[in-house]
Short mmCIF file of C-alpha atoms and ligand atoms in Angstrom, two decimals:
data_model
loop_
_atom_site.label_atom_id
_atom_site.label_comp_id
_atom_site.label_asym_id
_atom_site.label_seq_id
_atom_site.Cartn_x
_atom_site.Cartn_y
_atom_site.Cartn_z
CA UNK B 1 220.64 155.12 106.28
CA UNK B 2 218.24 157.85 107.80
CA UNK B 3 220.96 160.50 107.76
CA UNK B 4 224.02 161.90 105.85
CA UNK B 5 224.55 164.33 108.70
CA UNK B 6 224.75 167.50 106.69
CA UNK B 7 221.44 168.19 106.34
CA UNK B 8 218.60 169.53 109.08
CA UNK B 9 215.92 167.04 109.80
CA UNK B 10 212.24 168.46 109.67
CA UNK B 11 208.93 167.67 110.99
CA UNK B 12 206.94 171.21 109.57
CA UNK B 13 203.30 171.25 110.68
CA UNK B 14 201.23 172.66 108.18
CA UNK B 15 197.60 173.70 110.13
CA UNK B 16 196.37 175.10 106.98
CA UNK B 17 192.92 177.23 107.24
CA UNK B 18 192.36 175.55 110.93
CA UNK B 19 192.29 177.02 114.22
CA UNK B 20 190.84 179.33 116.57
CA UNK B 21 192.58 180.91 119.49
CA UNK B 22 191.23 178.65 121.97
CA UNK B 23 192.07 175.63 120.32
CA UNK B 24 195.35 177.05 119.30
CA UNK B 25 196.40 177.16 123.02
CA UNK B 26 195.83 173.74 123.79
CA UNK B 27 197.54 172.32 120.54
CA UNK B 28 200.63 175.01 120.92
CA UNK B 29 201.14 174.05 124.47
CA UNK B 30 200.81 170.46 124.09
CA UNK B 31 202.83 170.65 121.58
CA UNK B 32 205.76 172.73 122.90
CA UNK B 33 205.40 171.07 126.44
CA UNK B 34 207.01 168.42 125.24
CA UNK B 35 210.85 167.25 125.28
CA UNK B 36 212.85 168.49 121.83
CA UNK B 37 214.09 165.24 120.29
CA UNK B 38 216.26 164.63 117.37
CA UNK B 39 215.18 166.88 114.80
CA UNK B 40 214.00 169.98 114.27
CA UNK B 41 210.43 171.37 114.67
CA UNK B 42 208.36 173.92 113.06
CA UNK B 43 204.49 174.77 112.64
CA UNK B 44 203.06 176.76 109.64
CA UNK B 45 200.00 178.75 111.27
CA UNK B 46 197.67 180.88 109.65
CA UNK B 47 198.54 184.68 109.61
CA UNK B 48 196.23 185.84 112.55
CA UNK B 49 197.49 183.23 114.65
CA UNK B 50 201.59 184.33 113.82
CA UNK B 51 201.25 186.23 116.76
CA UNK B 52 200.08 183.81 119.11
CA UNK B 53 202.43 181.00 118.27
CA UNK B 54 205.11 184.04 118.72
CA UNK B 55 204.28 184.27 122.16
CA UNK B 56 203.59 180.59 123.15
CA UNK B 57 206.93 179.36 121.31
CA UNK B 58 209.23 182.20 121.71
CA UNK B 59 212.20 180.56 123.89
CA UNK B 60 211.26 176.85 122.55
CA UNK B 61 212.39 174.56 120.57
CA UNK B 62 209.51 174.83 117.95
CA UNK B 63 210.25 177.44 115.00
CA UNK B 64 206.73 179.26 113.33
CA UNK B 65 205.99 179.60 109.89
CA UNK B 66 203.59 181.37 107.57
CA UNK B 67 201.61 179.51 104.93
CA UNK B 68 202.33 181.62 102.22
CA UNK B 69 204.26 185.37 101.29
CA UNK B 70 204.02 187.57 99.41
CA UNK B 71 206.53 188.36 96.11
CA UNK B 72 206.60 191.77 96.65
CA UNK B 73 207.73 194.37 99.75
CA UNK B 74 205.16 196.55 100.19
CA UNK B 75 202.38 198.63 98.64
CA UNK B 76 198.94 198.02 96.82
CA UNK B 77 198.49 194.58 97.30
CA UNK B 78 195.18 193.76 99.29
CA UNK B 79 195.38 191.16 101.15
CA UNK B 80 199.07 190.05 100.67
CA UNK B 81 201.53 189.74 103.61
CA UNK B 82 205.29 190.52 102.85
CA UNK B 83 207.78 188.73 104.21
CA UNK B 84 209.38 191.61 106.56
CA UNK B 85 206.01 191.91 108.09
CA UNK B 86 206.38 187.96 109.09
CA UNK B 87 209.85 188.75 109.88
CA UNK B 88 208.71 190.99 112.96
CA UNK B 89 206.37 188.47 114.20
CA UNK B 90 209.40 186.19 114.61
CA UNK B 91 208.95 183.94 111.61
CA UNK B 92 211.44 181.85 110.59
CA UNK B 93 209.80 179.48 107.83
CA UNK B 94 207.58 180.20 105.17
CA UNK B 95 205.87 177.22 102.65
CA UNK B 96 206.20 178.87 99.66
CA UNK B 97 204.10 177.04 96.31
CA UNK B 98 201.67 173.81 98.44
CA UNK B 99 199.73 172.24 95.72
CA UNK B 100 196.33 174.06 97.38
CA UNK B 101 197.93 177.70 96.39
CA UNK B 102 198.98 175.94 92.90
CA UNK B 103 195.43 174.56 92.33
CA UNK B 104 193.35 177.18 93.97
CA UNK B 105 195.38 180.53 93.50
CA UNK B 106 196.67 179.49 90.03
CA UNK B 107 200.35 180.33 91.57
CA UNK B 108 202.70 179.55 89.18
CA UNK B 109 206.07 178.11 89.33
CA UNK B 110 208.09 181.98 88.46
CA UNK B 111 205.72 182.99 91.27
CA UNK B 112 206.71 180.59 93.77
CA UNK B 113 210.31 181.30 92.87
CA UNK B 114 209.52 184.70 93.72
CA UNK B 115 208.10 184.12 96.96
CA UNK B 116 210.67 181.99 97.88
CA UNK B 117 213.19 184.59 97.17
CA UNK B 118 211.45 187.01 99.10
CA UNK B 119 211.37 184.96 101.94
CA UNK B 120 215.10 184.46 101.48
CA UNK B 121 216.04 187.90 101.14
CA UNK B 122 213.98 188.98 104.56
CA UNK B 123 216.19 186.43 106.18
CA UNK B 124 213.18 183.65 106.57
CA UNK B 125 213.94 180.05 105.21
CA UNK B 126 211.28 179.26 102.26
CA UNK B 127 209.70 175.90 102.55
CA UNK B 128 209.55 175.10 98.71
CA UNK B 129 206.49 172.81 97.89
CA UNK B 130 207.39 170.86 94.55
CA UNK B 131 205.20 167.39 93.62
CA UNK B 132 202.99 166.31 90.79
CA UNK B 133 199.18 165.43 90.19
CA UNK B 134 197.45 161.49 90.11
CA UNK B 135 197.43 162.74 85.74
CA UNK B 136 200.46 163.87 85.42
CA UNK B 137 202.48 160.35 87.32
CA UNK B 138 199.77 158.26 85.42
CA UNK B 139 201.37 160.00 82.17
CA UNK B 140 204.71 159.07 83.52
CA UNK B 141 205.63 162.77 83.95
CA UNK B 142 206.08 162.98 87.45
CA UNK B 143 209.92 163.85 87.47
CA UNK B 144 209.19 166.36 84.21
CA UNK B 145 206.74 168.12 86.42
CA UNK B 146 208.84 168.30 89.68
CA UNK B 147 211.82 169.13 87.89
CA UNK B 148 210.93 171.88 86.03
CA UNK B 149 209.24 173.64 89.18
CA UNK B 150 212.80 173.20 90.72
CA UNK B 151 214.28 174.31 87.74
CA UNK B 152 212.10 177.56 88.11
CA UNK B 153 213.65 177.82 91.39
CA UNK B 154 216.94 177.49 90.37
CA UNK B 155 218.51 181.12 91.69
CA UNK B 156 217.28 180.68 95.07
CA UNK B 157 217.95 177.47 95.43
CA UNK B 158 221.33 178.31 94.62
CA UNK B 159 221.52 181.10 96.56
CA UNK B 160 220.26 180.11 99.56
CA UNK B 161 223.46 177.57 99.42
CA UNK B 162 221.80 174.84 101.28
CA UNK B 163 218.95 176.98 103.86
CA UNK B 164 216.31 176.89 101.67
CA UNK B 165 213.99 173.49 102.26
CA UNK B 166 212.26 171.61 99.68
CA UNK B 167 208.97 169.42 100.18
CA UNK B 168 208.03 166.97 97.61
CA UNK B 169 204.26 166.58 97.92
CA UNK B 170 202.46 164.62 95.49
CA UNK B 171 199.28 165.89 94.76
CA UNK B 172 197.43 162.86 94.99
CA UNK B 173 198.37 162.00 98.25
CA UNK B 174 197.43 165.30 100.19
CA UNK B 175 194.91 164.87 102.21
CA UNK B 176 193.62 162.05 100.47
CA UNK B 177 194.88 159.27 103.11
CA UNK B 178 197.15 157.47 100.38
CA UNK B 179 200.53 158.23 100.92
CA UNK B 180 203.25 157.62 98.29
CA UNK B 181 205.39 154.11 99.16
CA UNK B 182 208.66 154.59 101.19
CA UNK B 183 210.33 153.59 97.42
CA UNK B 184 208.32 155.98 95.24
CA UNK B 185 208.53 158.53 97.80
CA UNK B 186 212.75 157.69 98.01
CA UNK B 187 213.00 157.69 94.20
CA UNK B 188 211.49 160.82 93.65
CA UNK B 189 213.52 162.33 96.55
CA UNK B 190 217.05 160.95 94.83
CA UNK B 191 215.62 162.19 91.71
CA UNK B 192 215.40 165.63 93.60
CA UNK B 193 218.43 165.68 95.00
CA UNK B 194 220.22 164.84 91.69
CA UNK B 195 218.10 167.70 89.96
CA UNK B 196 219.83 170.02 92.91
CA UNK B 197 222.66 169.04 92.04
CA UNK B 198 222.70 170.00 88.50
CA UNK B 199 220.90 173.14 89.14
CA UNK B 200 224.23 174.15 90.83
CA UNK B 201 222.48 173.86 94.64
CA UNK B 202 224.11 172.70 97.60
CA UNK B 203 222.33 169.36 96.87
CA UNK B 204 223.95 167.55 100.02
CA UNK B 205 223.01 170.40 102.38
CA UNK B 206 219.54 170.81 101.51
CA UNK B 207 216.90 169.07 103.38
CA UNK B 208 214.19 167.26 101.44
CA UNK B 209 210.78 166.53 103.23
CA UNK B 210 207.66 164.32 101.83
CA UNK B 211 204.45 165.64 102.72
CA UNK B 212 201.21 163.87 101.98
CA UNK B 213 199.26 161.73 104.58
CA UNK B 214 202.24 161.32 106.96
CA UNK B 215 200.99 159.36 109.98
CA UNK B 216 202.30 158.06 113.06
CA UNK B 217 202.15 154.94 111.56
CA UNK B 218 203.64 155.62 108.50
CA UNK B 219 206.85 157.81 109.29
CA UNK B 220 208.67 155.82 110.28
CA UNK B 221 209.49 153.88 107.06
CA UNK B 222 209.19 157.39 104.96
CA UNK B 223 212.00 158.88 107.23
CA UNK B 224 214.32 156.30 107.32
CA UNK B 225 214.61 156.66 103.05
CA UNK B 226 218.23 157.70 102.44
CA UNK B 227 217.25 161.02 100.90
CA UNK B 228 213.96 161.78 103.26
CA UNK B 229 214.86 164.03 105.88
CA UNK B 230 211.64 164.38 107.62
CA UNK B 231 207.92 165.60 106.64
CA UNK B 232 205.39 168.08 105.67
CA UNK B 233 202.86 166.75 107.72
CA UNK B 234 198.86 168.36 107.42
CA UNK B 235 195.78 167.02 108.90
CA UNK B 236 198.24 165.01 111.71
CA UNK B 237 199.53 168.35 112.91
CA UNK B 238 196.30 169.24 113.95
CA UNK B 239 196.20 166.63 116.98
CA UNK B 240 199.22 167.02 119.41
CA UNK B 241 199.99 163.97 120.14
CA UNK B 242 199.70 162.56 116.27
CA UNK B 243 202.31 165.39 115.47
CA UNK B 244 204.57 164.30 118.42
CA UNK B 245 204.31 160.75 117.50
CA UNK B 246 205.48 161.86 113.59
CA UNK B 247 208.31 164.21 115.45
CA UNK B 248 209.82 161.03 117.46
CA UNK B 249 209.90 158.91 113.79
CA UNK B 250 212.81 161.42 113.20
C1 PEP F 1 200.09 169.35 103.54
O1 PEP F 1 199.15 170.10 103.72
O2 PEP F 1 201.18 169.82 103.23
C2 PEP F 1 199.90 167.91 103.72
C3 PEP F 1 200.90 167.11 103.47
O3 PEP F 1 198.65 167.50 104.15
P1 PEP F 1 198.27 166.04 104.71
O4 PEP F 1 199.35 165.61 105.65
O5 PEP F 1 196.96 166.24 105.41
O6 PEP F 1 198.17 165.12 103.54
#
């Protein structure tokens, strides 16, 4: 069953550190030129560009995010961007804790939980990134992992009473071209949804999306898992009509 009707369906683009402002306005308006369809869309841009997809998507169909935010409001932190500042550039979504900030930032799990509730108190719907490494599954500690950076999100999660979105990304499959089966990526997502549950989270409401080497070829079977309810989708987001083709899968 590809829906339970409560919850949103997502296809999030995340362009990571890619673009320029030419290229941007050929992607954006490819992109947004085309009919909405049965989900929902959204693309994660880098900072500079916030403005840009502002003014190409304003009055569309496609909602903007931020790649990151910062914990805190305001003050001395170089090089941080708070979440009212994204706020004013009309963002709506921000991925809060993708395996690259983990592994390259050293972000922890209390400071993704932060984020996220930073982006939830500015009004913005945090895009929480959750999802083991190749080690830690091998080691048969995939759900440990997983659910213990949920469990570290645990007030927003309940807070946000359903808004906030989760994306289970395993490690190993981002940007690595091997994407988790329809069945690993479903049990982990049930396992997810269960862990919501008990965490006192509007479990039923919240929309779950699997991230890691989505293609056009692939979504398909990913979205169609009972407790998938769309993707995270990276290099494919990059290409219009690779991102449209992962869009209609919804
Ligand atoms: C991502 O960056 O969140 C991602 C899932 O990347 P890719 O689709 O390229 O694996």
């Amino acid at each position: 069953m590809a829906t339970m009707g409560l919850r949103n369906r997502w296809v999030i683009g995340n362009w990571k550190m890619n673009g320029t402002r030419a290229g941007n306005a050929a992607l954006l308006g490819a992109v947004s030129a085309a009919p909405s369809g049965a989900g929902k869309l959204g693309l994660c841009v880098p900072f500079p560009y916030l403005g840009q997809a502002q003014s190409v998507l304003t009055g569309g169909h496609i909602a903007w995010g931020a790649q990151d935010v910062s914990e805190h409001a305001a003050g001395a932190y170089t090089g941080q961007v708070s979440a009212a500042m994204l706020a004013e550039f009309g963002v709506t979504l921000a991925l809060v804790g993708h395996s690259e900030r983990r592994q390259y930032n050293g972000e922890t799990s209390d400071l993704v939980a932060r984020k996220a509730s930073a982006a939830l108190n500015a009004g913005i719907t945090p895009v929480i990134c959750v999802g083991e490494t190749l080690a830690e599954r091998d080691a048969g500690r995939a759900e440990a992992v997983v659910g213990q950076q949920l469990q570290a999100c645990m007030d927003v999660l309940q807070r946000s009473q359903g808004a906030a979105i989760v994306a289970y990304e395993p490690v190993w499959a981002i940007g690595t071209g091997k994407t988790a089966t329809p069945a690993e990526a479903q049990a982990m997502h049930a396992f997810i949804r269960a862990t919501l549950r008990a965490l006192g989270a509007e479990a039923d409401a919240t929309s779950i999306l699997y991230g890691g080497s989505v293609k056009a070829s692939n979504a398909q079977e990913l979205f169609t898992q009972a407790d998938i309810d769309g993707g995270l989708i990276g290099g494919a987001s990059l290409v219009a009509a690779d991102f449209l083709a992962i869009a209609a899968a919804l």
